[in-house]
Amino acid sequence: MEVSIYRRRGQFKVSALCVVVTLGLIVVGGISPLRAGVDLSGCEDSSSQEVETVFDELLQTVAEARVSTRTGGYEIRVNPFDSYFGWETLRWLYLRQCAHINLDHDLIAIRANQGSLRQAHDADCWAISWLTEREGLSIREIRTIERDLERLDSRDWERFLGPRRSTDLSRCLKK
């Protein structure tokens, strides 16, 4: 069995085996989980207005909150190709941006890495609380996020998270 894939110039033939292998890579994490169906939606602002998710392959991070130049409302831009994290961490990174919107943080300062350590910590805790209370994230899954964060070098930490801080997200739940 062959599957035809059309491109602008010419036609490529791909065997069914190739399709199965590709799908297998998605399932076991060989391809970004974001492209394999991680939910990066569900954010609402403090007035219960839906925050639009915009896919942006040129974005230099996984997720970034902004005021939309098109609608004037909030949006979270996501780059589905800038990630090697598991689904838990991707969802948490997305919800951190939702937190910045809901906590009324200065989004321009956050994007320029000029947000405060307190704002970063508050967004961390808001996102992990959302995941545990609304989506049933387990302690094991929280540990997966913490391990992903601990592996980041200083350049990636700043690019994804802003100021360097503790990765102990479970302490956010002990309040």
Short mmCIF file of N, CA, C and O in Angstrom, two decimals, residues 64-65 88 108 143 149:
data_model
loop_
_atom_site.label_atom_id
_atom_site.label_comp_id
_atom_site.label_asym_id
_atom_site.label_seq_id
_atom_site.Cartn_x
_atom_site.Cartn_y
_atom_site.Cartn_z
N GLU A 64 4.10 32.10 24.74
CA GLU A 64 4.29 33.50 25.12
C GLU A 64 2.95 34.23 25.07
O GLU A 64 2.26 34.20 24.05
N ALA A 65 2.59 34.89 26.17
CA ALA A 65 1.34 35.64 26.24
C ALA A 65 1.55 37.04 25.66
O ALA A 65 2.59 37.66 25.88
N GLU A 88 3.42 16.98 30.02
CA GLU A 88 3.13 17.66 31.28
C GLU A 88 3.80 19.03 31.33
O GLU A 88 3.19 20.03 31.72
N ILE A 108 4.75 42.71 28.44
CA ILE A 108 5.92 43.19 27.70
C ILE A 108 7.18 42.97 28.54
O ILE A 108 8.20 42.50 28.04
N ARG A 143 6.73 15.70 39.29
CA ARG A 143 8.17 15.37 39.32
C ARG A 143 8.76 15.35 37.90
O ARG A 143 9.91 15.75 37.70
N LEU A 149 12.73 20.72 34.04
CA LEU A 149 13.27 22.05 34.35
C LEU A 149 14.71 21.97 34.83
O LEU A 149 15.53 22.82 34.49
#
